[in-house]
mmCIF file of C-alpha atoms in Angstrom:
data_model
loop_
_atom_site.group_PDB
_atom_site.id
_atom_site.type_symbol
_atom_site.label_atom_id
_atom_site.label_comp_id
_atom_site.label_asym_id
_atom_site.label_seq_id
_atom_site.Cartn_x
_atom_site.Cartn_y
_atom_site.Cartn_z
ATOM 1 C CA ILE H 172 120.766 83.187 79.591
ATOM 2 C CA ALA H 173 121.104 86.879 80.391
ATOM 3 C CA GLU H 174 124.172 86.610 82.418
ATOM 4 C CA TYR H 175 125.867 84.370 79.848
ATOM 5 C CA VAL H 176 125.099 86.793 77.044
ATOM 6 C CA SER H 177 126.277 89.703 78.946
ATOM 7 C CA GLY H 178 129.614 88.101 79.767
ATOM 8 C CA SER H 179 130.277 86.651 76.306
ATOM 9 C CA GLY H 180 132.449 88.965 74.156
ATOM 10 C CA VAL H 181 132.361 86.507 70.984
ATOM 11 C CA LEU H 182 128.593 85.632 70.702
ATOM 12 C CA LYS H 183 127.101 87.672 67.938
ATOM 13 C CA THR H 184 123.546 86.202 67.452
ATOM 14 C CA LEU H 185 121.129 84.744 69.796
ATOM 15 C CA ASN H 186 117.839 82.967 68.729
ATOM 16 C CA LEU H 187 114.951 83.241 71.326
ATOM 17 C CA ASP H 188 111.257 83.387 70.537
ATOM 18 C CA ALA H 189 112.098 82.258 66.977
ATOM 19 C CA ASN H 190 114.015 85.519 66.243
ATOM 20 C CA GLU H 191 117.655 86.325 66.110
ATOM 21 C CA LEU H 192 118.904 89.154 68.292
ATOM 22 C CA ASP H 193 121.711 91.190 66.959
ATOM 23 C CA LEU H 194 123.948 91.070 69.807
ATOM 24 C CA PRO H 195 126.590 93.600 68.688
ATOM 25 C CA LYS H 196 124.038 96.184 68.216
ATOM 26 C CA LEU H 197 122.610 95.608 71.730
ATOM 27 C CA ARG H 198 125.830 95.606 73.196
ATOM 28 C CA GLY H 199 127.021 98.740 71.478
ATOM 29 C CA THR H 200 129.843 97.261 69.699
ATOM 30 C CA ASP H 201 128.357 97.847 66.566
ATOM 31 C CA PRO H 202 127.974 101.590 66.655
ATOM 32 C CA VAL H 203 124.195 102.137 65.648
ATOM 33 C CA GLU H 204 121.809 104.445 67.590
ATOM 34 C CA SER H 205 118.643 103.288 66.516
ATOM 35 C CA LEU H 206 117.398 99.476 66.979
ATOM 36 C CA ASP H 207 113.942 98.295 65.650
ATOM 37 C CA LEU H 208 112.747 95.041 67.130
ATOM 38 C CA SER H 209 109.080 95.606 66.629
ATOM 39 C CA ARG H 210 106.785 93.029 65.687
ATOM 40 C CA LYS H 211 109.215 89.967 66.393
ATOM 41 C CA SER H 212 106.855 88.196 68.711
ATOM 42 C CA LEU H 213 109.665 88.743 71.555
ATOM 43 C CA GLY H 214 108.566 87.370 74.872
ATOM 44 C CA PRO H 215 109.555 87.931 78.444
ATOM 45 C CA ALA H 216 113.133 85.832 77.938
ATOM 46 C CA SER H 217 114.069 87.980 75.093
ATOM 47 C CA ALA H 218 113.214 91.129 77.184
ATOM 48 C CA ILE H 219 115.362 90.180 79.832
ATOM 49 C CA VAL H 220 118.371 89.511 77.518
ATOM 50 C CA ILE H 221 117.646 92.733 75.746
ATOM 51 C CA ALA H 222 117.675 94.654 79.043
ATOM 52 C CA SER H 223 120.872 93.031 80.231
ATOM 53 C CA LEU H 224 122.532 94.427 77.233
ATOM 54 C CA ILE H 225 120.906 97.803 77.037
ATOM 55 C CA ALA H 226 121.982 98.436 80.741
ATOM 56 C CA GLY H 227 125.459 98.688 79.617
ATOM 57 C CA ASN H 228 125.185 99.945 76.151
ATOM 58 C CA ALA H 229 126.609 103.380 75.576
ATOM 59 C CA VAL H 230 125.559 103.931 71.960
ATOM 60 C CA LEU H 231 121.976 103.068 71.410
ATOM 61 C CA THR H 232 119.885 106.165 71.837
ATOM 62 C CA THR H 233 116.524 104.717 70.458
ATOM 63 C CA VAL H 234 114.906 101.291 70.893
ATOM 64 C CA ASP H 235 111.578 100.291 69.332
ATOM 65 C CA LEU H 236 109.711 97.096 70.916
ATOM 66 C CA THR H 237 106.343 97.756 69.383
ATOM 67 C CA CYS H 238 103.879 94.940 69.239
ATOM 68 C CA ASN H 239 105.743 92.163 70.962
ATOM 69 C CA THR H 240 104.840 89.923 73.661
ATOM 70 C CA ILE H 241 107.329 90.893 76.403
ATOM 71 C CA CYS H 242 104.752 90.447 79.081
ATOM 72 C CA GLY H 243 103.421 86.960 77.636
ATOM 73 C CA ILE H 244 100.238 88.371 76.322
ATOM 74 C CA ASP H 245 99.837 88.682 72.568
ATOM 75 C CA VAL H 246 97.885 91.220 70.444
ATOM 76 C CA ASP H 247 94.412 88.989 71.003
ATOM 77 C CA GLY H 248 95.011 88.837 74.720
ATOM 78 C CA ALA H 249 95.950 85.242 74.865
ATOM 79 C CA GLY H 250 98.819 83.993 77.294
ATOM 80 C CA GLU H 251 99.689 84.396 80.683
ATOM 81 C CA TYR H 252 101.088 87.463 82.252
ATOM 82 C CA ASP H 253 104.738 87.744 83.216
ATOM 83 C CA ALA H 254 106.281 90.905 84.310
ATOM 84 C CA SER H 255 109.902 89.783 84.364
ATOM 85 C CA GLY H 256 110.727 91.284 81.068
ATOM 86 C CA ILE H 257 109.157 94.545 81.745
ATOM 87 C CA VAL H 258 110.827 94.667 85.123
ATOM 88 C CA ALA H 259 114.249 93.995 83.592
ATOM 89 C CA LEU H 260 113.858 96.831 81.007
ATOM 90 C CA ALA H 261 112.681 99.146 83.707
ATOM 91 C CA ASP H 262 115.876 98.111 85.758
ATOM 92 C CA ALA H 263 118.096 98.774 82.724
ATOM 93 C CA LEU H 264 116.566 102.241 82.236
ATOM 94 C CA LYS H 265 117.791 102.945 85.962
ATOM 95 C CA VAL H 266 121.378 102.476 85.012
ATOM 96 C CA ASN H 267 121.474 103.198 81.144
ATOM 97 C CA GLY H 268 123.032 106.815 80.351
ATOM 98 C CA VAL H 269 122.149 107.253 76.769
ATOM 99 C CA LEU H 270 118.900 105.874 75.755
ATOM 100 C CA THR H 271 116.448 108.743 74.929
ATOM 101 C CA SER H 272 113.538 107.005 73.347
ATOM 102 C CA LEU H 273 111.752 103.740 74.113
ATOM 103 C CA GLU H 274 108.622 102.501 72.468
ATOM 104 C CA LEU H 275 106.795 99.884 74.092
ATOM 105 C CA TRP H 276 103.353 100.159 72.219
ATOM 106 C CA ASP H 277 101.090 97.169 72.352
ATOM 107 C CA ASN H 278 102.937 94.806 74.758
ATOM 108 C CA LYS H 279 100.084 94.423 77.314
ATOM 109 C CA ILE H 280 102.382 95.573 80.243
ATOM 110 C CA GLY H 281 99.467 96.484 82.546
ATOM 111 C CA ASP H 282 99.586 98.407 85.746
ATOM 112 C CA GLU H 283 102.486 96.260 87.126
ATOM 113 C CA GLY H 284 104.627 97.133 84.226
ATOM 114 C CA ALA H 285 103.749 100.738 84.263
ATOM 115 C CA ALA H 286 104.683 101.053 87.899
ATOM 116 C CA ALA H 287 107.986 99.277 87.057
ATOM 117 C CA LEU H 288 108.675 102.048 84.360
ATOM 118 C CA ALA H 289 107.454 104.589 86.828
ATOM 119 C CA SER H 290 110.176 103.515 89.303
ATOM 120 C CA ALA H 291 112.863 104.026 86.564
ATOM 121 C CA LEU H 292 111.588 107.318 85.606
ATOM 122 C CA ARG H 293 112.167 108.554 89.100
ATOM 123 C CA VAL H 294 115.868 108.049 88.641
ATOM 124 C CA ASN H 295 116.511 108.300 84.781
ATOM 125 C CA ARG H 296 117.907 111.159 83.540
ATOM 126 C CA VAL H 297 118.145 110.921 79.935
ATOM 127 C CA LEU H 298 115.029 109.305 78.530
ATOM 128 C CA THR H 299 112.934 112.053 76.761
ATOM 129 C CA THR H 300 110.210 109.858 74.845
ATOM 130 C CA LEU H 301 108.325 106.947 76.237
ATOM 131 C CA LYS H 302 105.409 105.591 74.192
ATOM 132 C CA LEU H 303 103.220 103.061 76.069
ATOM 133 C CA GLY H 304 100.013 103.051 73.924
ATOM 134 C CA HIS H 305 97.589 99.975 73.811
ATOM 135 C CA ASN H 306 99.120 98.412 77.198
ATOM 136 C CA ASN H 307 96.361 97.657 79.404
ATOM 137 C CA ILE H 308 97.114 100.521 81.591
ATOM 138 C CA ARG H 309 94.520 101.640 84.161
ATOM 139 C CA ALA H 310 94.262 104.194 86.801
ATOM 140 C CA GLU H 311 96.536 102.550 89.235
ATOM 141 C CA GLY H 312 99.429 102.402 86.459
ATOM 142 C CA ALA H 313 98.566 106.097 85.419
ATOM 143 C CA ALA H 314 98.848 107.127 89.104
ATOM 144 C CA ALA H 315 102.243 105.401 89.335
ATOM 145 C CA ILE H 316 103.564 107.292 86.089
ATOM 146 C CA ALA H 317 101.954 110.541 87.364
ATOM 147 C CA GLU H 318 104.049 110.271 90.602
ATOM 148 C CA ALA H 319 107.082 109.788 88.765
ATOM 149 C CA LEU H 320 106.307 112.714 86.631
ATOM 150 C CA ARG H 321 106.681 114.913 89.760
ATOM 151 C CA GLY H 322 110.294 114.299 90.088
ATOM 152 C CA ASN H 323 111.466 113.562 86.660
ATOM 153 C CA GLY H 324 113.140 116.374 84.856
ATOM 154 C CA VAL H 325 113.682 115.165 81.369
ATOM 155 C CA LEU H 326 110.843 113.437 79.951
ATOM 156 C CA THR H 327 109.162 115.647 77.206
ATOM 157 C CA ASN H 328 107.105 113.088 75.377
ATOM 158 C CA LEU H 329 104.586 110.716 76.941
ATOM 159 C CA ASP H 330 102.268 108.666 74.768
ATOM 160 C CA ILE H 331 99.579 106.731 76.691
ATOM 161 C CA GLU H 332 96.999 106.373 73.942
ATOM 162 C CA ILE H 333 94.535 103.653 73.854
ATOM 163 C CA ASN H 334 94.646 102.392 77.498
ATOM 164 C CA ASP H 335 91.940 102.885 80.109
ATOM 165 C CA ILE H 336 93.230 105.247 82.768
ATOM 166 C CA GLY H 337 89.603 106.649 83.309
ATOM 167 C CA PRO H 338 88.661 109.879 85.258
ATOM 168 C CA GLY H 339 91.261 108.893 88.083
ATOM 169 C CA GLY H 340 94.163 108.471 85.892
ATOM 170 C CA ALA H 341 93.799 111.549 84.127
ATOM 171 C CA GLU H 342 93.242 113.432 87.376
ATOM 172 C CA ALA H 343 96.421 111.935 88.840
ATOM 173 C CA ILE H 344 98.314 113.003 85.646
ATOM 174 C CA ALA H 345 96.666 116.443 85.732
ATOM 175 C CA GLU H 346 97.869 117.022 89.079
ATOM 176 C CA ALA H 347 101.493 116.053 88.256
ATOM 177 C CA LEU H 348 101.476 118.327 85.250
ATOM 178 C CA GLN H 349 100.840 121.371 87.532
ATOM 179 C CA GLY H 350 104.271 121.052 88.983
ATOM 180 C CA ASN H 351 106.028 119.554 85.866
ATOM 181 C CA GLU H 352 108.396 121.872 83.886
ATOM 182 C CA VAL H 353 109.646 119.722 80.998
ATOM 183 C CA LEU H 354 106.855 117.568 79.490
ATOM 184 C CA LYS H 355 105.762 119.128 76.245
ATOM 185 C CA SER H 356 103.729 116.336 74.648
ATOM 186 C CA LEU H 357 100.852 114.178 76.077
ATOM 187 C CA ASN H 358 98.751 111.982 74.313
ATOM 188 C CA LEU H 359 95.688 110.402 76.061
ATOM 189 C CA TRP H 360 93.654 109.668 73.272
ATOM 190 C CA ASP H 361 90.952 106.780 73.949
ATOM 191 C CA ASN H 362 91.437 106.564 77.588
ATOM 192 C CA SER H 363 87.912 106.766 78.808
ATOM 193 C CA ILE H 364 88.821 110.016 80.928
ATOM 194 C CA GLY H 365 85.339 111.604 80.676
ATOM 195 C CA ASP H 366 84.266 114.981 81.674
ATOM 196 C CA GLU H 367 85.983 114.900 85.001
ATOM 197 C CA GLY H 368 89.393 113.743 83.590
ATOM 198 C CA ALA H 369 88.942 116.484 81.007
ATOM 199 C CA LYS H 370 87.963 119.280 83.789
ATOM 200 C CA ALA H 371 91.246 118.096 85.758
ATOM 201 C CA LEU H 372 93.339 118.689 82.860
ATOM 202 C CA ALA H 373 91.895 121.993 81.934
ATOM 203 C CA SER H 374 92.713 123.132 85.576
ATOM 204 C CA ALA H 375 96.266 121.958 85.054
ATOM 205 C CA LEU H 376 96.684 123.793 82.004
ATOM 206 C CA ARG H 377 95.998 127.019 83.881
ATOM 207 C CA VAL H 378 99.063 126.730 85.778
ATOM 208 C CA ASN H 379 101.376 124.572 83.437
ATOM 209 C CA GLY H 380 103.343 126.821 81.025
ATOM 210 C CA VAL H 381 105.240 124.135 79.132
ATOM 211 C CA LEU H 382 103.022 121.529 77.427
ATOM 212 C CA THR H 383 102.520 122.414 73.764
ATOM 213 C CA SER H 384 100.669 119.258 72.595
ATOM 214 C CA LEU H 385 97.796 117.535 74.186
ATOM 215 C CA ASP H 386 95.580 114.753 72.621
ATOM 216 C CA VAL H 387 92.430 113.879 74.562
ATOM 217 C CA GLY H 388 90.319 112.762 71.516
ATOM 218 C CA PHE H 389 87.952 109.622 71.461
ATOM 219 C CA ASN H 390 87.330 110.150 75.191
ATOM 220 C CA SER H 391 83.553 110.528 75.331
ATOM 221 C CA LEU H 392 83.715 114.254 76.371
ATOM 222 C CA THR H 393 80.675 116.374 76.243
ATOM 223 C CA GLU H 394 80.754 119.723 74.295
ATOM 224 C CA GLU H 395 81.046 121.616 77.530
ATOM 225 C CA ALA H 396 84.178 119.549 78.903
ATOM 226 C CA ALA H 397 85.799 120.047 75.519
ATOM 227 C CA LEU H 398 85.198 123.817 75.480
ATOM 228 C CA GLY H 399 86.369 123.952 78.983
ATOM 229 C CA ILE H 400 89.794 122.969 77.598
ATOM 230 C CA ILE H 401 89.666 125.387 74.847
ATOM 231 C CA ARG H 402 88.512 128.343 76.920
ATOM 232 C CA VAL H 403 91.749 127.845 79.222
ATOM 233 C CA GLU H 404 93.884 127.416 76.286
ATOM 234 C CA ARG H 405 92.629 130.693 74.627
ATOM 235 C CA GLN H 406 94.068 132.331 77.687
ATOM 236 C CA ARG H 407 97.185 130.224 78.121
ATOM 237 C CA ASN H 408 98.107 130.290 74.219
ATOM 238 C CA LYS H 409 100.854 127.498 74.600
ATOM 239 C CA LEU H 410 99.408 124.569 72.655
ATOM 240 C CA THR H 411 100.496 124.160 69.127
ATOM 241 C CA SER H 412 98.539 120.917 68.726
ATOM 242 C CA LEU H 413 95.189 120.061 70.455
ATOM 243 C CA GLY H 414 93.443 116.851 69.731
ATOM 244 C CA LEU H 415 89.646 116.712 70.388
ATOM 245 C CA ALA H 416 88.684 114.345 67.699
ATOM 246 C CA ARG H 417 85.691 112.238 68.189
ATOM 247 C CA CYS H 418 85.167 113.573 71.737
#
């Protein structure tokens, strides 16, 4: 289907997963820069078609796929995991040269999906915002993203809220932050990072001079762990936004 759609110059709509995809906008023949495909129950097949069109799109800068089922799992956790859609989107990011913002909030991409996106981040030179909240990402997926951050020179906004990366995932990201010179905003709200994760982030802040927004709220931090971040930031004086709510 993706091959047919990519090669067709006349097809204007395609109905998959009970939703019509606007093909001119996805191709870039309709000059819109932002496309909202959120909450449309789009599954793996739709994601593959979308990816095939995004790959060659020279117009779209923002795509929102929030709250879909691109990996076959719905919001209630029902369904069978299928990574083909997220892998296709990651492959599209490797060749697309204009997309700057991708929102994938609540698509249950898991560690496999996070690893696929991480591989794209290693070569992508335009994406500045990536939102991956509520996606069943654990320490393994966070570690893959962290490794990609070491070599990525463009991503400025990374949102991984409401996942379960744990202390290990936070430590991996913190280590990457020590050498990253572009990421400005990091959201780790509700990730079970604990005190060990908070301590690692505090250590990273000592040497990182670019991060201006950090949210580690709802992570079961002790007062001492939260104060550790605050003490470092008092000396660093770079953050314009620090989230410690319900720690």
